[in-house]
mmCIF file of C-alpha atoms in Angstrom:
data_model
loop_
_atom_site.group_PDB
_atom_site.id
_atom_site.type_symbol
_atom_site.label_atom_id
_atom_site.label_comp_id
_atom_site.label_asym_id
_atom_site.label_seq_id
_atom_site.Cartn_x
_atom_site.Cartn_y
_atom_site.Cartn_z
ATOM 1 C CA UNK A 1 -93.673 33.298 197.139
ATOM 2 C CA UNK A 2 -89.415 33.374 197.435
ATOM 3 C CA UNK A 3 -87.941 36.796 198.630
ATOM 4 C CA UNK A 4 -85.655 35.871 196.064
ATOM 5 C CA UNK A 5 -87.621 36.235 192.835
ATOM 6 C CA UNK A 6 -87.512 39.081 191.515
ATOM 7 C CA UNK A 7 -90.651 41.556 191.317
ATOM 8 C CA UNK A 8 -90.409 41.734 187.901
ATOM 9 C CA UNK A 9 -90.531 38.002 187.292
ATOM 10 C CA UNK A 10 -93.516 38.038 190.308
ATOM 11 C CA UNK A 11 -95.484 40.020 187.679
ATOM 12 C CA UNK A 12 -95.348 38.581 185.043
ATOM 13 C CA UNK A 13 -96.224 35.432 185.991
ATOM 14 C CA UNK A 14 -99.122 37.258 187.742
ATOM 15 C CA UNK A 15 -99.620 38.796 184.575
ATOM 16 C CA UNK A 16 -99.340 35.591 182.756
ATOM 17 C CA UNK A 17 -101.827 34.064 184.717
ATOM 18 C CA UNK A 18 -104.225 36.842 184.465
ATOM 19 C CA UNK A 19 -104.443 36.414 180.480
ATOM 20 C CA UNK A 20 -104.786 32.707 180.220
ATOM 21 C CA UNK A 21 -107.814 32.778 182.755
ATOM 22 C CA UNK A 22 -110.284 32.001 179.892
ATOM 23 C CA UNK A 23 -108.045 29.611 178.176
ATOM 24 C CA UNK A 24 -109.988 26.049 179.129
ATOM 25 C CA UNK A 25 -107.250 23.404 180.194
ATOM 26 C CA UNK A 26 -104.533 25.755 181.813
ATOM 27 C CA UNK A 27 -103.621 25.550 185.370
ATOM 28 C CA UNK A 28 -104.643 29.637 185.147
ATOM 29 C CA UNK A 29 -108.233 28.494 183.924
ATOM 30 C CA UNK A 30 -108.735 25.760 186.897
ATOM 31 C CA UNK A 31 -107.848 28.553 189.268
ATOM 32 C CA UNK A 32 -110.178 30.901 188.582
ATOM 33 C CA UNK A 33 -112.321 28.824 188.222
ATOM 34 C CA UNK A 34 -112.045 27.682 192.224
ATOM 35 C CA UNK A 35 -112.018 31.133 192.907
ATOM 36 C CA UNK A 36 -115.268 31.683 191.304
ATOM 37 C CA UNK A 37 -116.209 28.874 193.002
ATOM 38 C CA UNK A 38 -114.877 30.521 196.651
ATOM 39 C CA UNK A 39 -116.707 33.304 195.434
ATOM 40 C CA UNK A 40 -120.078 31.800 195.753
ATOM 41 C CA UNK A 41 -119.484 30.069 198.790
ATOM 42 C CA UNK A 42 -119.007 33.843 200.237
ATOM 43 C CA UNK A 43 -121.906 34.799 198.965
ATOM 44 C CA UNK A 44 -124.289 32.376 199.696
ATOM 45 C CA UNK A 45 -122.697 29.677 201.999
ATOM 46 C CA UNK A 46 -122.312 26.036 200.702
ATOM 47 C CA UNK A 47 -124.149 24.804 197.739
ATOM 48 C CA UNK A 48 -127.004 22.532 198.820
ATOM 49 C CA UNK A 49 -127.031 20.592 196.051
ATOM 50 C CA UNK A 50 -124.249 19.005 194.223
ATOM 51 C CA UNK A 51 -124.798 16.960 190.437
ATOM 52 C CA UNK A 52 -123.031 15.503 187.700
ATOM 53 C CA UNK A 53 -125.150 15.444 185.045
ATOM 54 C CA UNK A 54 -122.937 12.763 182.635
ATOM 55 C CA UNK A 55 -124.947 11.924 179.547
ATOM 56 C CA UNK A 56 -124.240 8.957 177.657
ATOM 57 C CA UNK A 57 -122.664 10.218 174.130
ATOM 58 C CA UNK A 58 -121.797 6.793 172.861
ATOM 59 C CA UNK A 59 -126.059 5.540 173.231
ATOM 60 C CA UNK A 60 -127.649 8.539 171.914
ATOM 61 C CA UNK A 61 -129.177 8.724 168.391
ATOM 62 C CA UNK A 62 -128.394 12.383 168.334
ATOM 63 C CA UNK A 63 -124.345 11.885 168.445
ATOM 64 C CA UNK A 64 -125.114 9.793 165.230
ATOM 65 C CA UNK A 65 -127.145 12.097 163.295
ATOM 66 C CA UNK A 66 -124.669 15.295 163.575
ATOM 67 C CA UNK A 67 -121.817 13.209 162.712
ATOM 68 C CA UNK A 68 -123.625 12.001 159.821
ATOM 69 C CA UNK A 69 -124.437 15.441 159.252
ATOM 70 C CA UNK A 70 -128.321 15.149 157.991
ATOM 71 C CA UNK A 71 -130.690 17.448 158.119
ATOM 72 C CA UNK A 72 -132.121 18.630 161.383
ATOM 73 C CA UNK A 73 -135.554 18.604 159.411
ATOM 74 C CA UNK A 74 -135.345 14.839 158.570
ATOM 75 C CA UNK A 75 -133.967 13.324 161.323
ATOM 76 C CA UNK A 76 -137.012 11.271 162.600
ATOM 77 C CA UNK A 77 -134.597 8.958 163.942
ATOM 78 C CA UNK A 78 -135.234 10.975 167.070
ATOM 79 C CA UNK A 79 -138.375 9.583 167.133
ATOM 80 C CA UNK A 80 -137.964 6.149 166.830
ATOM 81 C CA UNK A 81 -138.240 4.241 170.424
ATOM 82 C CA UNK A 82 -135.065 2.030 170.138
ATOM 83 C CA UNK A 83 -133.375 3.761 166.772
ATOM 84 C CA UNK A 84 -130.266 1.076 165.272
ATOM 85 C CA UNK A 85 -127.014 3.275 166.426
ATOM 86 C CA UNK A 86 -124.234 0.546 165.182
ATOM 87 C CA UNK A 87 -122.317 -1.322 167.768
ATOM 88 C CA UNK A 88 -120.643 0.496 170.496
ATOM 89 C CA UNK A 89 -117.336 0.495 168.952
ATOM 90 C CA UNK A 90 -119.501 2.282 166.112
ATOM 91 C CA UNK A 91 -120.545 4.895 168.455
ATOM 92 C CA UNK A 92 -117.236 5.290 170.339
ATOM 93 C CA UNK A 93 -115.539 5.985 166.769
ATOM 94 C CA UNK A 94 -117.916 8.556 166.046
ATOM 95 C CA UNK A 95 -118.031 10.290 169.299
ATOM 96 C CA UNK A 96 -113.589 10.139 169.137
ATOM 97 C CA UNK A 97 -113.390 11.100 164.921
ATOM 98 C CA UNK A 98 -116.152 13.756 165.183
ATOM 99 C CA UNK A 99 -115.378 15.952 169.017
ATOM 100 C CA UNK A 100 -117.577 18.874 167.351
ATOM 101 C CA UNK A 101 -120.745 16.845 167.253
ATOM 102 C CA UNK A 102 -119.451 15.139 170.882
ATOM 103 C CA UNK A 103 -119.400 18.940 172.029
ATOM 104 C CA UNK A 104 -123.060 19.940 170.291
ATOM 105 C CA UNK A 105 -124.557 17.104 172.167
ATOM 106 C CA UNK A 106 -123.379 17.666 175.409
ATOM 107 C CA UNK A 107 -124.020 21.332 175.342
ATOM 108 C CA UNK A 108 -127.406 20.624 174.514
ATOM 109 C CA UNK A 109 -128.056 18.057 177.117
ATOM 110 C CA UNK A 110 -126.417 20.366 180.059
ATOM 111 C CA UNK A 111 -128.853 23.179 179.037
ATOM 112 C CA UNK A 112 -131.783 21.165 178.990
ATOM 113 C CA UNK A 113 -130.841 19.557 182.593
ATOM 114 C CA UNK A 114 -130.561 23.236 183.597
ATOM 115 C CA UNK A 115 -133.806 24.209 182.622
ATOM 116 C CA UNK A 116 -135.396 21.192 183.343
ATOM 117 C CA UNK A 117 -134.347 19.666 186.427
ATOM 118 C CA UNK A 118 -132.537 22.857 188.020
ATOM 119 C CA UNK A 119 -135.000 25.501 186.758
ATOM 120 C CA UNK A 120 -132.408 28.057 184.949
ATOM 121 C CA UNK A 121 -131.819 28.796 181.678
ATOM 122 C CA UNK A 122 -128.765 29.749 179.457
ATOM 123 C CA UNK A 123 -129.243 31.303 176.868
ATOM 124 C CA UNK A 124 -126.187 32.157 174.570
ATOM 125 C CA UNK A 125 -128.242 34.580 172.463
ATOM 126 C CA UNK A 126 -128.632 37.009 175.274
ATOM 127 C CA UNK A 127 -125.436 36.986 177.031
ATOM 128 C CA UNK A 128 -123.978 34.236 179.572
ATOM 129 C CA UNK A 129 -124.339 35.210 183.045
ATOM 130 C CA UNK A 130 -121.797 34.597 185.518
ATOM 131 C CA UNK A 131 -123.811 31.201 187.107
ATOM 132 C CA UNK A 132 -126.082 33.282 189.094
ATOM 133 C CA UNK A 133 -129.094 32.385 188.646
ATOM 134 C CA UNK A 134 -130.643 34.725 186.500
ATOM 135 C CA UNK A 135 -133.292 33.803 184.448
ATOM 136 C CA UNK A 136 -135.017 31.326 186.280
ATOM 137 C CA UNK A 137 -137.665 29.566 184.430
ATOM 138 C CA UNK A 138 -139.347 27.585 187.000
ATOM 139 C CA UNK A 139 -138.769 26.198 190.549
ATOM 140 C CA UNK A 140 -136.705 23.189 189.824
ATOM 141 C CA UNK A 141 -136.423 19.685 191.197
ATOM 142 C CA UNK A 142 -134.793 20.878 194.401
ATOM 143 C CA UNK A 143 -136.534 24.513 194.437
ATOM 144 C CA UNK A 144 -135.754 28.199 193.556
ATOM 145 C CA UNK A 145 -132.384 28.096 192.608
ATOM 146 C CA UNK A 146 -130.570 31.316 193.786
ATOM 147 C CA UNK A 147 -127.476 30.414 192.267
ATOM 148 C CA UNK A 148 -125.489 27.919 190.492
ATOM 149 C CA UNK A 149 -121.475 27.084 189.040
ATOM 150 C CA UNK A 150 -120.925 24.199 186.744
ATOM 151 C CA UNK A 151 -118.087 24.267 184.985
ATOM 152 C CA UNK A 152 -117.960 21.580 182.132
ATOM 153 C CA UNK A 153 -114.789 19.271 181.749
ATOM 154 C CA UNK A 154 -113.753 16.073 180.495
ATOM 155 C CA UNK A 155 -113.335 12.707 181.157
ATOM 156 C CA UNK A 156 -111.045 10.135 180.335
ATOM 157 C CA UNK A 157 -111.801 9.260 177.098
ATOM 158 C CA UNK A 158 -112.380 13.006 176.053
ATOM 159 C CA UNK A 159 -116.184 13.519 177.343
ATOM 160 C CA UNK A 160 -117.544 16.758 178.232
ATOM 161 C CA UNK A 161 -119.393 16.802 181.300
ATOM 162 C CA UNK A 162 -120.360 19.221 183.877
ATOM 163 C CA UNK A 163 -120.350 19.435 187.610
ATOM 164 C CA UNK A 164 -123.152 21.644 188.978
ATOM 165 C CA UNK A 165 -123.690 23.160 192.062
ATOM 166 C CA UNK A 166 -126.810 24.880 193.280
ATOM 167 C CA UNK A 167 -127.629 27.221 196.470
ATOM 168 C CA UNK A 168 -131.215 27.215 197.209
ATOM 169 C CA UNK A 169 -133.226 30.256 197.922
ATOM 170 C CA UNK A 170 -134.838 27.813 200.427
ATOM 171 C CA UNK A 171 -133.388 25.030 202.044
ATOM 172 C CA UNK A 172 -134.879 21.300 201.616
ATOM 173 C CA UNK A 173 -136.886 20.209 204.428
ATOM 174 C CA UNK A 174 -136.181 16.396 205.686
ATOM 175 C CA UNK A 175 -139.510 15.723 203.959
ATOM 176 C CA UNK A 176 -138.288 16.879 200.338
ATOM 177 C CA UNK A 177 -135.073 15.167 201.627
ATOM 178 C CA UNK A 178 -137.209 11.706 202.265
ATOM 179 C CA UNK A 179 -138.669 12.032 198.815
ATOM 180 C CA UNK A 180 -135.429 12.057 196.765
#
């Protein structure tokens, strides 16, 4: 922003910027993404609804199978109503040696909360959208989603989680409101 930089050094950082916008963890990355973010808000106003769907890596069966790396075919552990996962250390050693089967899990479990509780779908095998709400499956738990942003980070200890928000194509009435 100094008169005193020179142009030249202006753009490249501005060029700089530009080509680490898809590189997760840079300061470039985290502002795009709030301009994506500003984005929406322009085109739709402010989200209505705003979740963190955190899923809990270190108690799920699933986070145990893929780092023991079975068979999806034979794991009937899944099954099981209250399946013997170690101690917590156990799990918190798997989830920290093994951040591949961390990441499988968690990408799983954010697609499934948007399909099933926001009523969109990802699907990977037919091109990410840009968070608008494309593909909607089915009116969700808060209603026709017209659009949604959740970029996924991580927490302390290295957990992916996401932080969703969602504009309505109707708003929530006090009685849906009173429900919840």
């Amino acid at each position: 922003q100094n008169e005193q930089v020179p142009s030249r050094v202006k753009a490249a950082l501005r060029t700089l910027s530009l080509c680490m916008n898809d590189v997760i963890g840079t300061n470039s990355h985290r502002s795009m993404l709030r301009h994506c973010a500003f984005g929406y808000r322009l085109l739709w106003g402010a989200p209505l609804v705003f979740t963190t769907p955190n899923v809990a890596d270190t108690k799920h069966a699933m986070v145990k199978l893929l780092y023991e790396g079975g068979e999806v075919a034979s794991w009937r552990l899944l099954e099981e109503h209250d399946p013997d996962l170690g101690s917590k250390e156990d799990m918190l050693r798997r989830v920290a040696e093994d951040p591949f089967a961390q990441a499988v899990f968690s990408d799983l479990m954010i697609r499934l909360y948007l399909e099933h509780v926001v009523g969109v779908r990802v699907d990977p095998r037919s091109g990410f959208s840009d968070g608008a709400a494309a593909r909607l499956v089915t009116p969700g738990l808060f209603g026709v989603a017209q659009a949604f942003f959740g970029p996924v980070e991580t927490q302390g200890r290295g957990g992916l989680h996401a932080h969703v928000s969602v504009w309505l194509k109707h708003g929530l009435s006090a009685l849906d409101l009173d429900k919840f």
